[in-house]
XYZ file of C-alpha atoms in Angstrom:
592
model
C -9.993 -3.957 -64.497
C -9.430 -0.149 -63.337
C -13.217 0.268 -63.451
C -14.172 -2.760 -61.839
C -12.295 -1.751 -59.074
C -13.955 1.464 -58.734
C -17.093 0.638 -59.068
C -16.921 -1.965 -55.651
C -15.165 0.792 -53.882
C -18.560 2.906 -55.021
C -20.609 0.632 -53.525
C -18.838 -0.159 -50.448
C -18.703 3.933 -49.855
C -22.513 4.162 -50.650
C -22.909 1.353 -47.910
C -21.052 2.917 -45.584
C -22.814 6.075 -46.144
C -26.232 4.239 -45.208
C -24.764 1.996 -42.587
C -23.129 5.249 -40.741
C -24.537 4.935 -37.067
C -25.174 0.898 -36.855
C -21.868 -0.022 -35.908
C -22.652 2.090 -32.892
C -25.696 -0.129 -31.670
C -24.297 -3.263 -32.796
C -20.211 -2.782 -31.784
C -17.828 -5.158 -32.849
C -13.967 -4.970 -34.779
C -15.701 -6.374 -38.074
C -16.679 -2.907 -38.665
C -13.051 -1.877 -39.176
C -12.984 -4.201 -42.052
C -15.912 -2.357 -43.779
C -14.064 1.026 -43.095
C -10.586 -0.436 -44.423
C -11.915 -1.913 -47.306
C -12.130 1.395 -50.063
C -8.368 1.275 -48.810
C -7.363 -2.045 -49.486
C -9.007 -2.045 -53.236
C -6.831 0.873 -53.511
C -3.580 -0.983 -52.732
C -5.015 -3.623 -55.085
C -5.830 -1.789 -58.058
C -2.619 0.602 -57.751
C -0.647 -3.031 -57.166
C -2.319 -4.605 -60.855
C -3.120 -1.217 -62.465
C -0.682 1.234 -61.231
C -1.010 4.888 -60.266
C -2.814 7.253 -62.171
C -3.435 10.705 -61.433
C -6.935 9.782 -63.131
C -7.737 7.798 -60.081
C -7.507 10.706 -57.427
C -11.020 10.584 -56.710
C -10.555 7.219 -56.480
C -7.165 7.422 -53.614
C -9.136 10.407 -51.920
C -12.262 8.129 -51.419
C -10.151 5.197 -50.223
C -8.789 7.492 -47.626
C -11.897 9.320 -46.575
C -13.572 6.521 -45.479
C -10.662 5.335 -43.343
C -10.494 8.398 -41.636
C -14.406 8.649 -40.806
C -13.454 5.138 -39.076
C -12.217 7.800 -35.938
C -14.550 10.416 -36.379
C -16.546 10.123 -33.427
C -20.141 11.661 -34.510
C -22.472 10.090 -36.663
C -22.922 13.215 -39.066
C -19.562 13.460 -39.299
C -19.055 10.190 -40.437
C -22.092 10.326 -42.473
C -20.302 13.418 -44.498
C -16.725 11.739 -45.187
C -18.594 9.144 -46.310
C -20.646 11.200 -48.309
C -17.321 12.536 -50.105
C -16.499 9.754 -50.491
C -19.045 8.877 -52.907
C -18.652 12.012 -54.712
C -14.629 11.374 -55.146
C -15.173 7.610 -56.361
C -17.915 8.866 -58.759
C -15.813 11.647 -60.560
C -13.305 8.727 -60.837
C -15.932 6.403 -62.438
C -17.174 8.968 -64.856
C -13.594 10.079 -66.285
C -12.522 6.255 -66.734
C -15.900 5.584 -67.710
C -16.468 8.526 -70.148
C -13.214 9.430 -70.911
C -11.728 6.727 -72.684
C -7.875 8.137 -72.985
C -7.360 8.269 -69.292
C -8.183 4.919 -68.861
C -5.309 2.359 -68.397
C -4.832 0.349 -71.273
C -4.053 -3.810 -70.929
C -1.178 -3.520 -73.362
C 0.957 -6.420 -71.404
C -2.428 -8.396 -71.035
C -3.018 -8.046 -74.309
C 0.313 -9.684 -74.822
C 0.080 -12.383 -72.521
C -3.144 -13.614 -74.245
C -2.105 -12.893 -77.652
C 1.271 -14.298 -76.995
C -0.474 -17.837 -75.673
C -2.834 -18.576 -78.185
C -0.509 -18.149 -80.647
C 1.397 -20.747 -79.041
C -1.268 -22.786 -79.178
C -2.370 -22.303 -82.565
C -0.010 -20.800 -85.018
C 0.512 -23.686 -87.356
C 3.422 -22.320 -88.871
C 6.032 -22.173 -86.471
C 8.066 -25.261 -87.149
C 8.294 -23.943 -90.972
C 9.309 -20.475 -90.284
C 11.477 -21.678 -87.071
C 9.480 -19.579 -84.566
C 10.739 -19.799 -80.820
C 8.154 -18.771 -78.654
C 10.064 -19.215 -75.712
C 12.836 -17.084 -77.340
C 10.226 -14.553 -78.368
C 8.511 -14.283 -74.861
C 11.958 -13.278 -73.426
C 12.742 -10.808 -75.802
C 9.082 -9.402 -75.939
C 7.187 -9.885 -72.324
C 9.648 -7.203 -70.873
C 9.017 -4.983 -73.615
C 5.586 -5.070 -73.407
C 5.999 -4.614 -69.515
C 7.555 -1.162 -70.456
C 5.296 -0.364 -72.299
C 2.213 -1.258 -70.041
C 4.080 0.854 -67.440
C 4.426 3.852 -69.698
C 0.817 3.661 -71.629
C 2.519 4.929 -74.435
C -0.123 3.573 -77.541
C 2.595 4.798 -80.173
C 5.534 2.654 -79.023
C 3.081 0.315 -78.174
C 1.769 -0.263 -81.998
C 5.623 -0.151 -83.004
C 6.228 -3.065 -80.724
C 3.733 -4.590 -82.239
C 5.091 -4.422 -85.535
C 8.154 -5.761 -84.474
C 6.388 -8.927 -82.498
C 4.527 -9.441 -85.954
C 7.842 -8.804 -87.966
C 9.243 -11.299 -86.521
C 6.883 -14.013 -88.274
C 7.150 -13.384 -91.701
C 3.918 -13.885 -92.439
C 1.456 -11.990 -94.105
C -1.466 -12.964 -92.117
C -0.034 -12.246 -88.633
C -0.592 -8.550 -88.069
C -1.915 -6.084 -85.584
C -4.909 -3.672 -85.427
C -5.703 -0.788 -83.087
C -9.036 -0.248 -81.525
C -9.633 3.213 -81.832
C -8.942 4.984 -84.607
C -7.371 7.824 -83.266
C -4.857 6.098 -81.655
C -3.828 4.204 -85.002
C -3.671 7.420 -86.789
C -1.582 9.429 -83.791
C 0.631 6.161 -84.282
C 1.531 5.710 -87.495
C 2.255 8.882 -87.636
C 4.869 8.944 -84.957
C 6.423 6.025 -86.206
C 7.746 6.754 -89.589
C 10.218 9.830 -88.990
C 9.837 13.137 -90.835
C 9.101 14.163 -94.740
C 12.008 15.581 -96.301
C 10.099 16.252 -99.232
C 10.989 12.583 -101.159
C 11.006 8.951 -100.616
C 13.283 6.328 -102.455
C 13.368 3.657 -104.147
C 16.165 0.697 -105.410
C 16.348 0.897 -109.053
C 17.019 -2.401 -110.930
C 20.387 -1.234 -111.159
C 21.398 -1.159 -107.449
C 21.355 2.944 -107.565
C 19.252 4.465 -105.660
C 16.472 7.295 -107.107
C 13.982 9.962 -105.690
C 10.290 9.612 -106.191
C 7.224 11.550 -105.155
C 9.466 14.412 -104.861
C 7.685 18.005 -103.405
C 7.423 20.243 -105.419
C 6.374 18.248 -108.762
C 2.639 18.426 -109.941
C 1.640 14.285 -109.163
C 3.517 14.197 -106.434
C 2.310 14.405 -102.481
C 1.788 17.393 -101.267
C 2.050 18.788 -97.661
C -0.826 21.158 -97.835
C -2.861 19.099 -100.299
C -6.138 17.999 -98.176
C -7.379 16.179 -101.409
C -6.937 12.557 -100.540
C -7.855 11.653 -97.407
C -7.755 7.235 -97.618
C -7.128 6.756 -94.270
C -8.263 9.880 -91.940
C -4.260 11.404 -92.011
C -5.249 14.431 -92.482
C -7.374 14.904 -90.046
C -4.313 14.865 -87.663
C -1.517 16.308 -90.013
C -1.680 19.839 -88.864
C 0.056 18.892 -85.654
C 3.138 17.827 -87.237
C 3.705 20.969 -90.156
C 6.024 22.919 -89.157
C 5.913 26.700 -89.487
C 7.699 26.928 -92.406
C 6.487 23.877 -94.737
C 4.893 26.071 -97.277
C 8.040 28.069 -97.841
C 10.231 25.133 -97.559
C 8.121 22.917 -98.946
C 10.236 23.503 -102.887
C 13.525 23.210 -101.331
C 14.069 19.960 -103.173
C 13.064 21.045 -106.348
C 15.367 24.549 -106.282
C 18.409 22.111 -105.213
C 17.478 20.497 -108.637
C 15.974 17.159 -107.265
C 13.246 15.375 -108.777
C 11.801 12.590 -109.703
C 14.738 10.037 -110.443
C 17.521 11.735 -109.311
C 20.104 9.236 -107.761
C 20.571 9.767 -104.227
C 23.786 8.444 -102.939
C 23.772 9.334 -99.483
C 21.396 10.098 -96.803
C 22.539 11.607 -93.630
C 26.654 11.232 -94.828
C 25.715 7.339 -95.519
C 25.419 5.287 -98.000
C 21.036 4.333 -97.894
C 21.800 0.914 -97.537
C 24.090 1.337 -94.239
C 20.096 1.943 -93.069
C 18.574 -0.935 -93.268
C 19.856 -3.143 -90.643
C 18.245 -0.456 -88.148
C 14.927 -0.376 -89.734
C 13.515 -2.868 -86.959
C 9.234 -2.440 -87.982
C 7.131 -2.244 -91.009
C 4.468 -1.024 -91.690
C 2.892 -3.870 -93.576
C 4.269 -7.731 -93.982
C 6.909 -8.835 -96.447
C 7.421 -12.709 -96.106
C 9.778 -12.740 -98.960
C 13.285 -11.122 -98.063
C 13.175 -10.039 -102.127
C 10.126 -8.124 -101.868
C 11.321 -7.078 -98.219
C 14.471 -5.441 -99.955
C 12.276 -3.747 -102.651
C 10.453 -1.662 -99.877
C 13.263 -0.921 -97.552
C 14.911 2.395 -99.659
C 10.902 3.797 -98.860
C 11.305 3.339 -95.058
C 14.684 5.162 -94.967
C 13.409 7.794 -96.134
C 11.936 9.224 -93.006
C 15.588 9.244 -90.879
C 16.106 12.863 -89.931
C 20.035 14.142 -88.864
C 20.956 12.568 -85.159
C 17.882 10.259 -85.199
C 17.088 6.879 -84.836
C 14.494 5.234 -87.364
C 10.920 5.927 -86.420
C 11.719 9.163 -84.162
C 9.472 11.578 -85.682
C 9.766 15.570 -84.827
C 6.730 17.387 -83.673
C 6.872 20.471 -83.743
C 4.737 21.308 -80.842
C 6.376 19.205 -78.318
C 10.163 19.812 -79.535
C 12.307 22.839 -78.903
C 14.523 21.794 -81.578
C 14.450 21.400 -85.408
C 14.514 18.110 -87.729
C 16.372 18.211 -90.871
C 17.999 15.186 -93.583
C 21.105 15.904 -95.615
C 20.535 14.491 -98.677
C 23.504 14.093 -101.209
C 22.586 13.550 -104.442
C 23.991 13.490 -108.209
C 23.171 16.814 -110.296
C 22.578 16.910 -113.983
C 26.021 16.769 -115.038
C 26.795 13.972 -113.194
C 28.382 15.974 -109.929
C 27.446 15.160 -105.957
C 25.579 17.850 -103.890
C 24.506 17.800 -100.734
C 21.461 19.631 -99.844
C 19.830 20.243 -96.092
C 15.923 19.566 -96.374
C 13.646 20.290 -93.478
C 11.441 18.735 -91.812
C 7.361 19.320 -93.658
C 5.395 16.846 -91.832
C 5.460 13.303 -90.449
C 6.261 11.030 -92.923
C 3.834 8.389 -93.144
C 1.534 10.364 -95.857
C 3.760 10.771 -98.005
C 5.416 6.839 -97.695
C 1.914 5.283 -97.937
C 1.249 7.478 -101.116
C 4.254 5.972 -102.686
C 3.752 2.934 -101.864
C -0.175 3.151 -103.019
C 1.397 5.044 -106.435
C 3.577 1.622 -106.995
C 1.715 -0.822 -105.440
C -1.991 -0.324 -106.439
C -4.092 -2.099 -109.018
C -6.627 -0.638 -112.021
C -9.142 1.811 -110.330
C -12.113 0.145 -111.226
C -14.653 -1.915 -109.567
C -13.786 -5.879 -108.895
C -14.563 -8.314 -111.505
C -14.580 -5.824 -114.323
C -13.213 -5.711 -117.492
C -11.338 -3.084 -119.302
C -10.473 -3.293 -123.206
C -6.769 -2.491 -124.037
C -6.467 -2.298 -127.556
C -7.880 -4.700 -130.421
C -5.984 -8.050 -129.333
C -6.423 -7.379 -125.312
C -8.418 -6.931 -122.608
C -7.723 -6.564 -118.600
C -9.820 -8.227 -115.516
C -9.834 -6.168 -112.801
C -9.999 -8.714 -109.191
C -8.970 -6.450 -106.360
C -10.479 -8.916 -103.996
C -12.025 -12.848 -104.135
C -15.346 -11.985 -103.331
C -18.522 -11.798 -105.798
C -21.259 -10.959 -103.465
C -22.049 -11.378 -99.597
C -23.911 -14.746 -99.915
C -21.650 -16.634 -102.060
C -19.001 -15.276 -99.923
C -20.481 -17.374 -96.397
C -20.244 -21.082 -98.849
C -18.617 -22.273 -101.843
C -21.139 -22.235 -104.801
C -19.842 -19.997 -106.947
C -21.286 -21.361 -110.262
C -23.310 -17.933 -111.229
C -20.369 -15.976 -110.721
C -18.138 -18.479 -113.108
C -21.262 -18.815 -115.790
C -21.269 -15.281 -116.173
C -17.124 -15.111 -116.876
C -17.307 -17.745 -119.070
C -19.869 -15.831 -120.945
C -17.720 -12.856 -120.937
C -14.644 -14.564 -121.903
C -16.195 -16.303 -125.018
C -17.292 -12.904 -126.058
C -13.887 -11.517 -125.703
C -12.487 -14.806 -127.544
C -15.129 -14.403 -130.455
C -14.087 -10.592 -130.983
C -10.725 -11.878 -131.677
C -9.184 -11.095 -128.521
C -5.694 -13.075 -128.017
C -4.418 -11.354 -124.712
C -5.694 -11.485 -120.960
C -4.138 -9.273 -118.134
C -5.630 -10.094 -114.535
C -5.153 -7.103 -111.890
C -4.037 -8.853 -108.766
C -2.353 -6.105 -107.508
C -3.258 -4.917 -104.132
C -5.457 -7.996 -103.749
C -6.383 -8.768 -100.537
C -7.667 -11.859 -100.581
C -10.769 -13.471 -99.767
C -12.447 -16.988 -100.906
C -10.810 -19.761 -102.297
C -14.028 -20.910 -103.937
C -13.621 -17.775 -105.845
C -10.429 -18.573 -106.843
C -11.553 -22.232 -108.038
C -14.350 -20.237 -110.204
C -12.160 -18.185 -112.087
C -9.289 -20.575 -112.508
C -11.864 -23.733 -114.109
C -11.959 -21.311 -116.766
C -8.125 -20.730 -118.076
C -7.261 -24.539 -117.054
C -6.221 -27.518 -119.257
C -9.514 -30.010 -119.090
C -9.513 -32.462 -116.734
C -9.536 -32.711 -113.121
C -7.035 -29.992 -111.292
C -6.169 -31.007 -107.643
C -5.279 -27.605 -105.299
C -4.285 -28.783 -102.112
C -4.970 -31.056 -99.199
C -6.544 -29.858 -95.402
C -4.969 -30.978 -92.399
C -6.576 -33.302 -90.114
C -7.430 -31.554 -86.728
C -7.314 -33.486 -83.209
C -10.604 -33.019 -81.617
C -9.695 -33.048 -78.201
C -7.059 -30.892 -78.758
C -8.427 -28.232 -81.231
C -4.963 -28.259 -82.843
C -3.461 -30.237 -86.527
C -1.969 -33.290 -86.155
C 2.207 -33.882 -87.454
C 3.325 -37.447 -88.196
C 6.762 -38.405 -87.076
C 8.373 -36.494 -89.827
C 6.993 -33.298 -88.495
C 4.374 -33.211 -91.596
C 1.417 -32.441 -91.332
C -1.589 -35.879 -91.752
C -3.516 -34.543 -95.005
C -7.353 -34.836 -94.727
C -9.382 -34.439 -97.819
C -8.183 -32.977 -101.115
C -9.627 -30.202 -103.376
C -10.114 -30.483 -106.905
C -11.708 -28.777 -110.084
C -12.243 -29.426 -113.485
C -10.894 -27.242 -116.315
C -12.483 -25.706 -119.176
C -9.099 -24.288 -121.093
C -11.331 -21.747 -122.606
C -8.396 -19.619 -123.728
C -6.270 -22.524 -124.941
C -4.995 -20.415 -128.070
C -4.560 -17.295 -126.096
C -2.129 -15.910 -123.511
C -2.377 -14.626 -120.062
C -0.836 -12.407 -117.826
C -1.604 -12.273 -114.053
C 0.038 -8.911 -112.533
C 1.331 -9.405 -108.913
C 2.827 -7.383 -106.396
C 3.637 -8.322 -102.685
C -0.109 -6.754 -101.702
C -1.280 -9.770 -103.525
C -1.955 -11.810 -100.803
C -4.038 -14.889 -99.166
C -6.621 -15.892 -101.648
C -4.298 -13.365 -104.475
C -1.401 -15.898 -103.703
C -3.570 -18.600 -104.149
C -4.927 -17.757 -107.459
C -1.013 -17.175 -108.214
C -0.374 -20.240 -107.185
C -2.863 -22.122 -108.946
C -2.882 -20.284 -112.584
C 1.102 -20.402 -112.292
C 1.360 -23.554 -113.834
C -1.139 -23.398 -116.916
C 0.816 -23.318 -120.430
C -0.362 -19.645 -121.196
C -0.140 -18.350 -118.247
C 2.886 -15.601 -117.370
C 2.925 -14.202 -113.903
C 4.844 -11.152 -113.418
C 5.107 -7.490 -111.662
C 7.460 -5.134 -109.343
C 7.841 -7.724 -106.414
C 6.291 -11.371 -105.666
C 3.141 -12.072 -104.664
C 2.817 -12.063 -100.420
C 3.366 -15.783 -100.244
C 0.858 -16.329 -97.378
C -1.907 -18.573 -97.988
C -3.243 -20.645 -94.334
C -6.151 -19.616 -93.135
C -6.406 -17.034 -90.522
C -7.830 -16.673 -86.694
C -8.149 -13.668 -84.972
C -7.818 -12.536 -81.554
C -9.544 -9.553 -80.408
C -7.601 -8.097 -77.326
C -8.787 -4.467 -74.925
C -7.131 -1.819 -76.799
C -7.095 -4.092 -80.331
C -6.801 -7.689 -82.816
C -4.412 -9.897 -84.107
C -4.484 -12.380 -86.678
C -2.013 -15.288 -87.545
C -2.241 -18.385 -89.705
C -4.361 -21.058 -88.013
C -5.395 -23.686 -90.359
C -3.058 -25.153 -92.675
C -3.278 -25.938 -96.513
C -1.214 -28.486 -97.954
C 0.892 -30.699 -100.927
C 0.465 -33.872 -101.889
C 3.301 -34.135 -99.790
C 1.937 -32.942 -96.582
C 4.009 -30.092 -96.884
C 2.797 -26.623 -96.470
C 1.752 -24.827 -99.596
C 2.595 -21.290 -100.373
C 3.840 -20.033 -97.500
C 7.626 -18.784 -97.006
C 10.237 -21.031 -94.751
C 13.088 -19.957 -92.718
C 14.928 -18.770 -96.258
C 11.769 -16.055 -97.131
C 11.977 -17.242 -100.461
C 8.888 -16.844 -102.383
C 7.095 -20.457 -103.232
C 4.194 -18.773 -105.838
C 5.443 -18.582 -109.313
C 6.934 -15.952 -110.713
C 8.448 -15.508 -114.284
C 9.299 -11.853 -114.967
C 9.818 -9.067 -112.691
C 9.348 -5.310 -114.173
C 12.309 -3.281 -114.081
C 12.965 -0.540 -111.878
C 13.500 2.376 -114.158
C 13.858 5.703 -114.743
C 10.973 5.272 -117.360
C 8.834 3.786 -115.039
C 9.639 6.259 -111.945
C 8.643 8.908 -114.715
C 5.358 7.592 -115.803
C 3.857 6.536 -112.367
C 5.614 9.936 -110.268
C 5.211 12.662 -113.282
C 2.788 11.540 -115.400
C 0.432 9.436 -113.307
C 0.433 6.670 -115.576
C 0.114 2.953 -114.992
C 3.152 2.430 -116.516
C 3.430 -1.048 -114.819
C -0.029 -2.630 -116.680
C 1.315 -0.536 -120.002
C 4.280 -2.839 -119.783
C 2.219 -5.898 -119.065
C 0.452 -5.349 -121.991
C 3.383 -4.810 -124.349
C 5.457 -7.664 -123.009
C 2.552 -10.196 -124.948
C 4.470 -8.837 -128.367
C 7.692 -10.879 -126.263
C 5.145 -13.597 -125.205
């Protein structure tokens, strides 16, 4: 908008500039109005954009022309005018080539967001979304925000306005880059040097402590996933080398209890942690990830304040009490290393992601099992755009009877950190594993033409269209399988979940649920980023929603064992870098 605006009062400048002299010969009042009018586009675009001192050249431009209005000489008039070009054009080029001191839409992007989502989300009678409830709390928010161009409480608001859903496929994604990576790493608080995690038995323990050879590492540039180095310099502080083994001289490591954080007990935390950083329909899962999130509270600030030390006089610091060796509480003060966010995403990566190989390929165990690797439903581009996905299924089931004629009894599937994809896939990998016969998934939803939206009956069900079915092979009839979930199995991952769940020999299992979010998704691309939500729904026999979590966020995929938090397992994945989690997939088929 900004630009358009300067780019008329360009033109009207340049026409004035040519035009200087005629008004003379050819008098009338209507020449005011040409004079006035770099003036009045100012008042407009100050009125919808607001002021920026960006737009000076702009505001001086405006002014100059109304002044060479009285200037009584030709020339003269002729040179305002002329400066007046030359302001308006330095304005142009630093909106035009300077993106960051451009005005960002961040309450348009709202509004338009905000109403096609109304419009479309099919899922807001089953999750009990109030839109008009949400706009209120939200609009003035975002209005705040628009005022202040501030991107990083902008991208937190919008991980609260996406919170709210609890839905895996409603989320929100920066436009540039930069800006993401400036964000989330403003949002998180400040590394202390260890994040945390529930154990199974309600304690809570240290992982990827400093100081310890696999964990995270302040001043390790090694891994670089997601371009967080490139930006972490600006939050070290000056003494995060020295301080960086504070933990580990206090005699914390890796699966030490903490029991307090700050003088309070961790779970006192979680009613203020108001944004994720990723979606967690079910509550259980939700609660799994929370003790991570805490972890980046300093002393005397409020979740998602993060110190930097460049634009703070003062100092950020946790006190973190904790239980020694013999069983005695201590209470150490750790400083501030760094933002945060590195080191949370690294745990969560360490406990969250799948077998590091490629997608659809196997790995052999020992001499009764093998794993499948699918990190995402997808076997090449072109089966990916229909639903033929017979060359991709002949060459499992060649692969399987292999396995099945070496004498191979056991199957793990890697869903973790699956993000989803076709359901055709799905259909081609499941016609293997399932009883014979004819296997119904689920229903579609008749749309309303004229209305581009799914039609309810009077019960407030969706009216079922046509239903999708498969026929099963039950190639591994005398064998057992284990799908391995975690909550970053999602979409087409919950799917599969869903639809193996049920076979005899199948056992699903992991750390946390699968997502539970399964409708199809539309996106909305907005000035200064996207958002996606659930737009077309899947559905039971029934015409109930499949998969998806209600107002309860209790997980509807199956589910039949959930690994134990332990000290075993903290040890393997945070000392020893092992996959502890598929090790005890694999030995829980001796239990099978």
């Amino acid at each position: 908008m900004d630009i358009s605006f300067i780019i008329i009062e360009l033109l009207i400048s340049v026409f004035i500039f040519l035009l200087t002299g005629i008004e003379e010969r050819f008098a009338s009042n209507r020449w005011r109005l040409v004079y006035a009018a770099p003036l009045f586009i100012l008042i407009i675009m100050t009125i919808i954009s607001g002021f920026s001192v960006y737009y000076t050249g702009a505001y001086i431009a405006a002014l100059v022309c109304m002044v060479s209005l009285f200037a009584g000489k030709k020339n003269v008039k002729r040179t305002l005018a002329g400066a007046g070009i030359i302001c308006a054009a330095i304005s142009f080029a630093l909106v035009l080539f300077i993106p960051e001191r451009r005005k960002s839409a961040y309450l348009d992007d709202f509004e338009k967001a905000f109403s096609t989502m109304k419009e479309h989300y099919v899922l807001d009678q089953e999750k009990g979304i109030d839109f008009d409830e949400l706009y209120k709390i939200y609009h003035p928010l975002f209005k705040e925000v628009d005022e202040t161009q501030d991107h990083v409480e902008n991208y937190k608001l919008w991980q609260r306005y996406t919170g709210e859903f609890y839905d895996g496929h409603v989320g929100y994604q920066m436009k540039r880059d930069d800006l993401f990576l400036d964000a989330i790493m403003k949002s998180y608080g400040n590394d202390y040097g260890l994040s945390l995690i529930r154990l199974s038995s309600g304690e809570y323990a240290a992982v990827n402590v400093e100081g310890y050879d696999n964990s995270y590492n302040v001043t390790n540039d090694e891994k670089d996933d997601m371009g967080i180095y490139r930006i972490k310099d600006d939050f070290l502080s000056e003494n995060a080398e020295s301080e960086r083994l504070t933990l580990k001289n206090a005699g914390i490591k890796n699966g030490t209890i903490i029991t307090k954080w700050n003088g309070k007990p961790i779970d006192e935390y979680f009613g203020e942690l108001s944004y994720y950083f990723e979606q967690y329909p079910v509550r259980e899962n939700e609660e799994f990830y929370q003790p991570v999130y805490v972890a980046g509270i300093g002393m005397g600030m409020n979740y998602g304040e993060t110190y930097v030390p460049a634009d703070e006089k003062s100092s950020s610091s946790a006190e973190i009490t904790f239980l020694n060796d013999d069983g005695i509480e201590e209470t150490v003060t750790a400083p501030s290393l760094s933002a945060y966010f590195p080191r949370m995403y690294d745990t969560i990566y360490r406990l969250d992601a799948g077998t590091n190989i490629s997608n659809l390929e196997w790995q052999e165990i020992d001499e009764e099992t093998v794993m499948m690797r699918i990190s995402e439903m997808a076997y090449d581009q072109e089966t990916y755009n229909g639903a033929d996905y017979t060359e991709m299924t002949d060459e499992l089931r060649k692969q399987v009877l292999d396995y099945k004629s070496k004498g191979i009894k056991n199957i793990v599937i890697d869903l973790r950190c699956n993000g989803g994809g076709s359901p055709y896939f799905v259909e081609g990998v499941a016609c293997l594993f399932a009883p014979e016969g004819e296997h119904s998934v689920y229903y579609s939803a008749v749309i309303n033409e004229d209305t581009a939206s799914f039609e309810r009956d009077e019960d407030g069900m969706y009216k079922k269209g046509d239903l999708f079915t498969y026929q099963g092979e039950n190639l591994w009839a005398d064998g057992n399988i284990i799908l391995l979930v975690n909550n970053h199995c999602v979409s087409a991952g919950d799917d599969m979940t869903y639809v193996m769940g049920d076979f005899p020999n199948v056992k699903i299992m992991g750390t946390t649920r699968s997502n539970s979010s399964c409708q199809a998704v539309k996106g909305v691309e907005l000035s200064s980023g996207s958002v996606s939500f659930s737009a077309v729904p899947n559905l039971l026999p029934s015409g109930e929603v499949v998969i998806d979590t209600f107002t309860d966020h209790v997980g509807r995929t199956p589910f039949d064992e959930k690994i134990p938090m332990t000290q075993e397992l903290i040890s393997g994945i945070f000392d020893k870098g092992d996959d502890f989690i598929l090790k005890y997939a694999v030995d829980s088929f001796t239990d099978y």
